XYZ file of C-alpha atoms in Angstrom:
623
model
C 24.425 -12.609 -153.873
C 24.420 -10.535 -150.711
C 21.033 -10.441 -149.010
C 20.376 -7.026 -147.412
C 18.769 -7.595 -144.001
C 16.102 -5.312 -142.526
C 15.556 -4.204 -138.969
C 13.216 -6.947 -137.857
C 14.127 -9.678 -140.320
C 15.440 -12.914 -138.984
C 18.147 -12.552 -141.631
C 19.844 -9.667 -139.832
C 23.534 -10.540 -139.415
C 22.980 -13.863 -141.137
C 25.870 -14.869 -143.438
C 25.584 -15.726 -147.090
C 28.475 -18.206 -146.799
C 28.369 -20.421 -143.750
C 31.757 -21.920 -142.933
C 33.709 -22.976 -139.920
C 36.214 -20.512 -138.528
C 39.370 -20.879 -140.576
C 42.022 -18.234 -140.020
C 45.072 -18.676 -142.225
C 48.478 -18.449 -140.718
C 49.576 -16.506 -143.810
C 46.831 -14.213 -145.196
C 43.863 -12.800 -143.253
C 41.560 -9.797 -143.560
C 41.919 -7.637 -140.484
C 38.911 -5.478 -139.520
C 38.859 -2.696 -136.936
C 35.572 -1.223 -135.679
C 35.032 1.703 -133.335
C 32.123 3.788 -132.049
C 31.876 7.476 -132.942
C 31.889 10.109 -130.136
C 31.550 7.519 -127.371
C 33.190 9.809 -124.785
C 30.732 12.608 -125.527
C 27.839 10.146 -125.413
C 28.764 9.138 -121.861
C 28.916 12.784 -120.805
C 25.291 13.442 -121.745
C 23.785 10.341 -120.196
C 21.650 10.642 -117.094
C 23.362 10.201 -113.796
C 25.061 12.313 -111.173
C 28.353 10.397 -111.146
C 30.681 8.688 -113.585
C 29.900 5.196 -112.334
C 26.177 5.576 -112.949
C 26.733 6.976 -116.432
C 29.236 4.237 -117.310
C 26.793 1.549 -116.202
C 23.990 3.130 -118.245
C 26.324 3.385 -121.236
C 27.270 -0.269 -121.008
C 23.705 -1.540 -120.519
C 21.917 0.574 -123.148
C 24.572 1.203 -125.803
C 27.747 -0.851 -125.679
C 26.188 -4.211 -124.744
C 23.589 -4.164 -127.590
C 26.347 -3.162 -130.002
C 28.590 -5.990 -128.890
C 25.758 -8.468 -129.348
C 25.401 -7.340 -132.957
C 29.142 -7.543 -133.582
C 29.528 -11.071 -132.215
C 26.116 -12.572 -133.090
C 27.114 -14.291 -136.350
C 30.798 -13.566 -136.505
C 31.818 -17.226 -136.518
C 29.344 -18.019 -139.274
C 31.034 -15.415 -141.490
C 34.412 -17.034 -140.883
C 35.717 -14.509 -138.412
C 36.861 -14.299 -134.824
C 37.521 -11.584 -132.270
C 41.213 -11.039 -131.753
C 40.787 -8.494 -128.983
C 38.696 -5.581 -127.783
C 39.847 -2.267 -126.386
C 37.104 -0.146 -124.869
C 34.503 0.287 -127.615
C 36.791 -0.957 -130.397
C 37.052 -4.439 -131.923
C 39.909 -6.119 -133.744
C 38.460 -8.938 -135.844
C 40.048 -11.190 -138.465
C 38.470 -13.207 -141.286
C 39.614 -16.027 -143.443
C 38.835 -14.117 -146.646
C 37.963 -10.569 -147.702
C 34.512 -11.274 -149.185
C 33.190 -12.694 -145.917
C 34.668 -9.744 -144.012
C 32.888 -7.355 -146.385
C 29.554 -9.179 -145.989
C 29.849 -9.129 -142.224
C 30.726 -5.414 -142.168
C 27.777 -4.544 -144.414
C 25.383 -6.572 -142.293
C 26.631 -4.832 -139.129
C 26.215 -1.339 -140.599
C 22.755 -2.148 -141.959
C 21.638 -3.414 -138.573
C 22.618 -0.058 -137.056
C 20.946 1.838 -139.901
C 17.642 -0.055 -139.905
C 17.347 -0.485 -136.155
C 19.458 2.284 -134.616
C 20.611 2.298 -131.018
C 19.641 5.668 -129.555
C 22.210 7.807 -127.741
C 22.073 11.376 -126.408
C 23.881 12.440 -129.591
C 21.564 10.630 -131.954
C 21.710 7.111 -133.400
C 24.867 5.175 -132.541
C 27.350 5.256 -135.428
C 30.082 2.732 -136.180
C 33.146 3.206 -138.357
C 34.868 0.201 -139.942
C 38.177 -0.206 -141.769
C 39.877 -3.316 -143.153
C 43.046 -4.486 -144.810
C 44.235 -7.883 -146.039
C 47.768 -9.106 -145.445
C 50.073 -11.456 -143.546
C 50.442 -10.170 -139.983
C 52.818 -11.751 -137.483
C 51.065 -14.167 -135.086
C 51.552 -13.468 -131.381
C 49.683 -16.233 -129.663
C 46.004 -15.522 -130.363
C 46.917 -11.968 -131.340
C 48.529 -10.459 -134.420
C 51.158 -7.739 -134.584
C 53.222 -5.937 -137.201
C 52.857 -3.356 -139.948
C 49.897 -5.123 -141.590
C 47.881 -4.715 -138.382
C 48.898 -1.059 -138.228
C 47.774 -0.658 -141.859
C 44.251 -1.926 -141.027
C 44.052 0.297 -137.947
C 45.103 3.372 -139.955
C 42.405 2.679 -142.589
C 39.811 2.420 -139.846
C 40.874 5.754 -138.343
C 40.001 7.504 -141.625
C 36.399 6.302 -141.577
C 33.430 8.393 -140.499
C 30.304 7.117 -138.787
C 28.498 4.596 -140.995
C 31.447 4.139 -143.367
C 33.308 0.982 -144.388
C 36.770 1.754 -145.772
C 39.037 -0.735 -147.552
C 42.677 -0.967 -148.506
C 43.573 -1.561 -152.135
C 44.461 -5.210 -151.489
C 41.127 -5.930 -149.804
C 39.279 -4.132 -152.609
C 40.945 -6.309 -155.278
C 40.069 -9.501 -153.394
C 36.394 -8.488 -153.033
C 36.223 -7.660 -156.748
C 37.775 -11.037 -157.592
C 35.132 -12.812 -155.489
C 32.463 -11.494 -157.889
C 29.847 -10.724 -155.239
C 26.973 -8.764 -156.740
C 25.178 -5.880 -154.967
C 28.444 -4.638 -153.456
C 29.583 -1.254 -154.752
C 33.092 0.013 -154.112
C 34.211 3.534 -154.979
C 37.680 5.131 -154.713
C 38.245 7.799 -152.053
C 41.645 8.985 -153.209
C 45.105 8.635 -151.723
C 45.528 9.263 -148.014
C 48.555 9.480 -145.746
C 48.742 6.585 -143.292
C 50.981 7.254 -140.315
C 54.101 5.107 -140.428
C 53.148 3.698 -143.822
C 52.889 6.569 -146.286
C 50.351 7.457 -148.955
C 47.971 4.724 -149.977
C 44.720 4.509 -152.016
C 41.566 4.123 -149.950
C 38.204 2.750 -151.117
C 34.707 2.821 -149.624
C 32.311 -0.109 -149.583
C 28.762 1.178 -150.092
C 25.607 -0.473 -148.844
C 21.871 0.184 -149.109
C 22.371 1.072 -152.749
C 19.837 2.561 -155.143
C 16.633 0.552 -155.210
C 17.186 -0.712 -151.682
C 15.211 1.073 -148.997
C 15.975 0.949 -145.359
C 13.162 0.454 -142.961
C 12.953 3.582 -140.857
C 12.334 3.311 -137.226
C 8.933 4.782 -136.502
C 9.126 8.168 -134.871
C 8.262 7.960 -131.222
C 5.335 9.700 -129.650
C 7.877 11.598 -127.606
C 9.431 13.066 -130.762
C 6.012 14.005 -132.087
C 5.209 15.576 -128.741
C 8.404 17.632 -128.871
C 7.505 18.795 -132.382
C 4.087 19.859 -131.161
C 5.606 21.548 -128.113
C 8.016 23.508 -130.314
C 5.184 24.530 -132.646
C 2.931 25.622 -129.782
C 5.792 27.595 -128.283
C 6.381 29.335 -131.606
C 2.698 30.226 -131.852
C 2.612 31.400 -128.251
C 5.655 33.639 -128.657
C 4.338 35.105 -131.925
C 0.885 35.826 -130.522
C 2.254 37.073 -127.220
C 4.563 39.547 -128.919
C 1.799 40.475 -131.343
C -0.690 41.272 -128.602
C 1.726 43.812 -127.135
C 1.502 45.815 -130.356
C 5.257 45.522 -130.971
C 4.717 43.896 -134.355
C 2.234 46.462 -135.663
C 4.880 48.787 -137.188
C 6.426 45.875 -139.095
C 3.041 44.597 -140.207
C 2.095 48.063 -141.463
C 5.364 48.273 -143.397
C 4.535 44.916 -144.969
C 1.096 46.321 -145.881
C 2.751 49.305 -147.599
C 5.228 47.022 -149.368
C 2.453 44.875 -150.803
C 0.607 48.009 -151.911
C 3.720 49.194 -153.750
C 4.667 45.932 -155.495
C 1.217 44.647 -156.452
C 0.503 44.677 -160.197
C -0.451 48.214 -161.274
C -3.137 46.962 -163.633
C -6.041 49.273 -162.818
C -6.732 52.310 -164.928
C -7.768 55.655 -163.423
C -11.427 55.732 -162.373
C -13.321 57.078 -165.432
C -16.177 58.327 -163.229
C -13.958 60.904 -161.497
C -12.400 64.193 -162.540
C -9.870 66.132 -160.446
C -9.423 69.913 -160.481
C -6.467 70.977 -158.346
C -5.400 74.349 -157.045
C -1.620 74.535 -157.245
C 0.751 76.980 -155.614
C 0.910 78.825 -158.902
C -2.876 79.013 -159.019
C -2.906 80.468 -155.514
C -0.300 83.111 -156.310
C -2.091 84.097 -159.524
C -5.118 85.285 -157.527
C -5.429 88.628 -155.767
C -4.495 88.214 -152.117
C -7.166 90.791 -151.209
C -9.823 88.625 -152.877
C -8.470 85.343 -151.480
C -8.274 86.594 -147.881
C -5.834 83.819 -147.028
C -7.827 81.102 -148.805
C -6.622 78.936 -151.646
C -9.568 79.947 -153.844
C -11.297 83.308 -153.850
C -15.052 83.733 -154.182
C -14.551 85.210 -157.639
C -12.533 82.215 -158.925
C -14.839 79.712 -157.216
C -17.913 81.308 -158.816
C -16.199 81.254 -162.207
C -15.160 77.606 -161.805
C -18.577 76.374 -160.678
C -20.276 78.279 -163.493
C -18.044 76.596 -166.074
C -18.602 73.134 -164.588
C -22.377 73.612 -164.423
C -22.447 74.099 -168.192
C -21.073 70.551 -168.660
C -23.549 68.875 -166.240
C -21.457 66.891 -163.741
C -23.405 64.528 -161.536
C -21.687 65.563 -158.277
C -19.160 68.256 -157.337
C -17.057 67.795 -154.201
C -15.620 71.046 -152.882
C -12.786 69.927 -150.584
C -12.168 73.468 -149.307
C -13.142 74.953 -145.952
C -15.457 77.967 -146.282
C -16.638 78.867 -142.790
C -17.723 82.387 -143.705
C -20.705 83.778 -145.675
C -20.304 84.779 -149.287
C -20.062 88.537 -149.858
C -23.173 90.228 -151.289
C -21.468 90.964 -154.598
C -21.248 87.216 -155.271
C -24.943 86.504 -155.085
C -24.815 83.827 -157.784
C -22.264 81.875 -155.763
C -24.353 82.182 -152.595
C -27.421 80.954 -154.443
C -25.498 78.002 -155.865
C -24.289 77.030 -152.407
C -27.833 77.206 -151.080
C -29.666 75.482 -153.929
C -27.397 73.280 -156.052
C -27.814 69.776 -154.582
C -24.995 68.525 -156.769
C -22.532 70.611 -154.783
C -21.074 68.852 -151.696
C -18.899 70.845 -149.267
C -16.833 69.965 -146.201
C -16.308 70.694 -142.533
C -13.796 69.443 -139.961
C -14.752 67.660 -136.743
C -13.259 69.015 -133.517
C -12.819 67.137 -130.260
C -12.298 69.803 -127.584
C -13.285 73.371 -126.828
C -9.734 74.385 -127.718
C -9.994 72.469 -130.990
C -13.631 72.887 -132.080
C -12.983 72.066 -135.724
C -14.272 74.008 -138.747
C -18.015 74.471 -139.359
C -19.792 73.935 -142.697
C -20.297 76.904 -145.058
C -22.983 79.115 -143.484
C -24.727 79.489 -146.857
C -25.771 75.798 -146.813
C -29.343 75.572 -145.409
C -29.375 73.753 -142.023
C -31.952 71.208 -143.198
C -29.686 70.291 -146.135
C -26.510 69.747 -144.131
C -26.621 65.885 -143.913
C -27.000 65.585 -147.719
C -24.802 68.542 -148.702
C -21.852 68.372 -146.296
C -19.334 65.682 -145.358
C -16.476 65.798 -142.899
C -12.971 65.813 -144.383
C -11.215 64.120 -141.445
C -8.962 61.166 -142.235
C -7.600 58.465 -139.928
C -3.849 58.476 -139.405
C -1.946 55.426 -138.210
C 0.712 55.919 -135.500
C 3.329 56.464 -138.219
C 1.204 59.169 -139.875
C 0.177 57.072 -142.895
C -3.415 56.915 -144.167
C -4.369 53.251 -144.535
C -7.889 53.441 -143.142
C -11.072 54.819 -144.662
C -13.269 56.665 -142.165
C -16.871 56.603 -143.414
C -18.737 57.866 -140.354
C -18.408 59.020 -136.765
C -20.385 60.574 -133.918
C -19.115 64.167 -133.522
C -18.651 65.308 -129.911
C -20.948 68.059 -128.642
C -18.180 70.663 -128.596
C -17.457 70.193 -132.311
C -18.581 72.933 -134.692
C -18.949 70.263 -137.364
C -21.951 68.120 -136.405
C -21.772 65.944 -139.512
C -21.769 62.153 -139.198
C -20.812 61.084 -142.734
C -17.530 61.611 -144.573
C -17.213 63.588 -147.784
C -16.391 60.350 -149.630
C -19.552 58.636 -148.390
C -21.809 61.630 -149.126
C -20.321 61.922 -152.626
C -20.741 58.211 -153.331
C -24.320 58.092 -152.058
C -25.288 61.135 -154.138
C -23.698 59.575 -157.237
C -25.414 56.194 -156.714
C -28.748 57.786 -155.886
C -29.094 58.739 -159.558
C -29.051 55.011 -160.366
C -31.551 53.998 -157.686
C -28.910 52.467 -155.387
C -29.437 53.272 -151.720
C -27.732 52.564 -148.393
C -29.025 50.905 -145.237
C -27.752 49.365 -142.023
C -27.743 45.599 -141.592
C -29.006 43.964 -138.361
C -25.333 43.965 -137.249
C -25.144 47.725 -137.846
C -22.874 47.298 -140.851
C -23.254 49.669 -143.789
C -24.760 48.057 -146.872
C -24.897 49.908 -150.188
C -26.729 47.973 -152.858
C -25.583 44.381 -152.389
C -22.220 45.240 -150.816
C -21.642 45.166 -147.052
C -18.688 47.290 -145.951
C -16.667 45.604 -143.178
C -15.997 47.498 -139.963
C -12.483 47.571 -138.538
C -12.069 46.429 -134.945
C -9.185 47.409 -132.711
C -7.355 44.102 -133.448
C -8.180 43.609 -137.128
C -5.505 42.342 -139.515
C -2.102 43.705 -138.546
C -3.573 46.294 -136.175
C -3.316 45.896 -132.430
C -5.284 48.027 -129.973
C -5.943 50.874 -132.410
C -8.626 53.510 -131.969
C -11.373 51.905 -134.048
C -13.991 54.511 -133.169
C -16.533 55.524 -135.767
C -17.075 53.461 -138.915
C -13.685 52.518 -140.333
C -12.504 50.132 -143.020
C -9.228 49.488 -144.813
C -8.517 51.745 -147.772
C -7.796 49.651 -150.835
C -6.031 52.237 -152.958
C -6.620 51.880 -156.657
C -3.774 49.811 -158.138
C -2.186 52.547 -160.215
C 1.289 54.037 -160.208
C 0.492 56.475 -157.375
C -2.345 57.774 -155.227
C -2.535 60.864 -157.478
C -3.346 58.863 -160.609
C -6.849 58.078 -159.358
C -8.436 60.118 -162.176
C -7.734 62.612 -164.931
C -6.464 65.825 -163.362
C -6.477 69.448 -164.473
C -5.198 72.540 -162.667
C -7.309 75.615 -162.061
C -5.298 77.456 -164.683
C -5.899 74.724 -167.271
C -9.634 74.895 -166.617
C -10.214 78.658 -166.428
C -7.484 80.072 -168.663
C -6.634 77.300 -171.086
C -10.178 75.902 -171.416
C -9.009 72.272 -171.478
C -12.303 70.905 -170.183
C -14.846 69.506 -172.618
C -18.415 68.280 -172.034
C -17.219 64.679 -172.502
C -14.741 65.057 -169.646
C -17.283 66.440 -167.188
C -20.776 65.211 -168.011
C -22.224 62.798 -165.456
C -18.952 62.562 -163.516
C -17.898 63.210 -159.940
C -15.706 66.307 -159.863
C -13.329 66.919 -156.936
C -11.945 70.391 -156.303
C -9.132 70.851 -153.804
C -5.769 72.393 -153.112
C -2.439 70.639 -153.568
C -0.396 73.550 -152.216
C 1.536 72.429 -149.129
C 1.121 75.809 -147.455
C -2.493 74.847 -146.688
C -1.345 71.739 -144.751
C -3.762 69.321 -146.408
C -1.169 66.700 -147.336
C -0.779 63.192 -145.994
C 1.465 60.134 -146.243
C 0.080 57.062 -148.007
C 1.436 53.523 -148.554
C 2.714 54.786 -151.895
C 4.919 57.423 -150.283
C 8.594 56.516 -150.276
C 11.733 58.566 -149.735
C 11.661 59.795 -153.330
C 7.913 60.409 -153.527
C 6.119 63.409 -151.951
C 3.073 63.160 -149.735
C -0.427 63.192 -151.181
C -2.923 66.048 -151.079
C -6.145 65.430 -149.179
C -8.342 65.900 -152.250
C -6.747 62.818 -153.840
C -7.406 60.805 -150.673
C -11.063 61.845 -150.776
C -11.188 60.732 -154.405
C -9.544 57.386 -153.559
C -12.099 56.763 -150.815
C -15.062 57.707 -152.985
C -13.756 55.535 -155.806
C -13.430 52.598 -153.402
C -17.127 52.820 -152.478
C -18.373 53.282 -156.043
C -16.110 50.576 -157.489
C -17.152 48.029 -154.853
C -20.863 48.641 -155.537
C -20.811 48.945 -159.325
C -17.710 46.982 -160.404
C -17.542 44.334 -157.649
C -14.004 45.513 -156.964
C -12.784 43.686 -153.847
C -12.594 45.486 -150.549
C -9.664 44.778 -148.263
C -10.825 42.459 -145.488
C -9.181 40.440 -142.733
C -9.681 37.124 -141.016
C -11.202 36.546 -137.622
C -8.768 36.222 -134.735
C -9.283 32.453 -134.601
C -8.535 32.134 -138.314
C -5.361 34.175 -137.827
C -4.309 31.958 -134.921
C -4.817 28.876 -137.094
C -2.804 30.512 -139.888
C 0.098 31.250 -137.537
C -0.187 27.776 -135.998
C -0.093 26.115 -139.410
C 3.179 27.853 -140.291
C 4.639 26.936 -136.917
C 3.658 23.292 -137.426
C 5.211 23.278 -140.888
C 8.386 24.749 -139.410
C 8.475 21.997 -136.811
C 8.048 19.244 -139.399
C 10.572 20.677 -141.838
C 13.205 21.614 -139.256
C 13.145 18.119 -137.750
C 14.522 16.730 -140.997
C 17.634 18.931 -141.101
C 20.426 18.407 -138.599
C 22.943 20.502 -140.508
C 22.817 24.171 -139.410
C 23.386 25.234 -143.014
C 20.536 23.122 -144.368
C 18.282 24.183 -141.520
C 19.092 27.830 -142.233
C 18.271 27.339 -145.911
C 15.034 25.589 -144.941
C 14.021 28.503 -142.708
C 14.783 30.984 -145.493
C 12.731 28.837 -147.850
C 9.763 28.737 -145.471
C 9.911 32.494 -144.944
C 9.993 32.992 -148.718
C 6.948 30.778 -149.182
C 5.171 32.665 -146.375
C 5.968 35.950 -148.099
C 4.657 34.672 -151.433
C 1.469 33.239 -149.941
C 0.772 36.412 -147.962
C 1.221 38.550 -151.065
C -1.018 36.364 -153.242
C -3.730 36.446 -150.587
C -3.298 40.229 -150.237
C -3.876 40.949 -153.919
C -7.029 38.824 -153.636
C -8.272 41.306 -151.009
C -7.313 39.727 -147.655
C -4.716 41.115 -145.239
C -3.203 38.213 -143.298
C -0.595 38.481 -140.509
C 2.823 37.815 -142.047
C 5.222 39.022 -139.339
C 3.806 36.852 -136.474
C 3.843 33.839 -138.792
C 7.479 34.546 -139.623
C 8.339 34.796 -135.937
C 6.563 31.489 -135.310
C 8.671 29.854 -138.037
C 11.928 31.203 -136.624
C 11.111 30.368 -132.997
C 9.901 26.859 -133.791
C 12.881 26.119 -136.033
C 15.210 27.533 -133.406
C 13.804 25.284 -130.704
C 14.103 22.222 -132.921
C 17.665 23.136 -133.921
C 18.676 23.598 -130.282
C 17.178 20.237 -129.419
C 18.931 18.519 -132.320
C 22.221 20.226 -131.487
C 21.971 19.100 -127.867
C 20.371 15.655 -127.999
C 20.955 15.187 -124.295
C 17.860 17.308 -123.815
C 15.770 14.286 -124.750
C 16.718 12.799 -121.399
C 15.468 15.854 -119.543
C 12.391 16.939 -121.489
């Protein structure tokens, strides 16, 4: 039985059959060995001249290889016929001993590889058995050519056999040697002939891997740190923010649409048809005339809503003939109106309705301003701000916050500021966006902002049951059950009034969303977080994000090191990016926005560095 040697065993290159060298004058097994890519190896060795590189090649590569070739050759019944450069021509008395010697040589190179600039040194071996013509100590003739041609077909690490040699090894009955056919091949000067491969380190036999050097581990770490550095460096410039925001929108669109419309809300919209159906003289350029507004509020009051949000600007006093409407604006604490904050004397904003008593403004009015990202999409929820002195709207809280607080007040739930100046409503603390939170980089984080976690429905407009003004006033579709104890939002959806915005839901085939639906989404977010424990969208600290990016870069370094094939490495990178995508999405639907694009860049950069290093192993002599 053939004993498989290991790297440090004393049995390496030790024969199973120990005989004196007997080479028949009639039949011998001729073996040719050669080193793979030896010319290229010399090119990448250190040294400024050919002589220095040749000396280094001989001392560190060829000499150790020769020692392994000749160490126990005689004991296996073989002898060196001649050498030519890196190649050996060896003959053996019988085929089985030649096979055992060849296996032992290949295993020694596998278990204890000789390092070269192109990776571990690889040897190819071919053999044939026949009766060559003696020429002194040498052999000549077609049989020698046959063995040489078989050897030329071998790749690094292979042992190829002629059909004659294969039959002799089979007849010897040596166990643990596996031979498989490799088809017919053309041998120059000989013709087509069947070729076989002798396998070693078969199933159940494990080679002892050479421990990875600290230098290799250091290069892995260097590649990973470089990937992290590039990702964070590019991220800090803000160049990745557009991609990260697109990823945010994508996750919003593909997450499971499992939430139902908020049952605490009711929407009443003013469509273009509703606008045109009113007298232009009564509307005076508004979307809703005083007459229609008085009629609408009177109908709603009969059904006892808890809060009414009037998302319409009314910066003029009510005419005397609409005294009931003026009284309702002054006295009905359920009615919340809006104003718009201005930032300059040329853009002073829009003041609150003058019929609202000044001492009631903080509880009866909210600003309608929304935060737009650089691409014009509303992803942030603005709860509060400090209006500039030149603004005609001196209101600090948003319509959504005023509506939510009024609704929760009926249930004894109040708001307060924590010692860190964070807003706390009931038991819920609302996180404040910073200028570098999540995928944002250097944004204007002024005021009190948070991420807007849109309700997971089919669109931003499906936040609640919706009726048009016509359906309410002319078709009488409202019932007490639809209105009682609910928050009612009233607003225009007609584009001519310019209160429309892009949301993460908006795609090429989906129109933009009216502001009244955004106000409803924001109010629903506050109420749902306090009463339903619905998760708010949060983000990690910068250090946690750096660790997240670093972890992916480290994984890329470890995985990429195992694949030397560009195809396999490419598939590995695609696999890692897919896993990153899946993990980021799962974390997102749990309520945490993690940086996906920088992590992907770290994976690509790290894998690229490792692939370059593996493709140009000479770098190991310079790094």
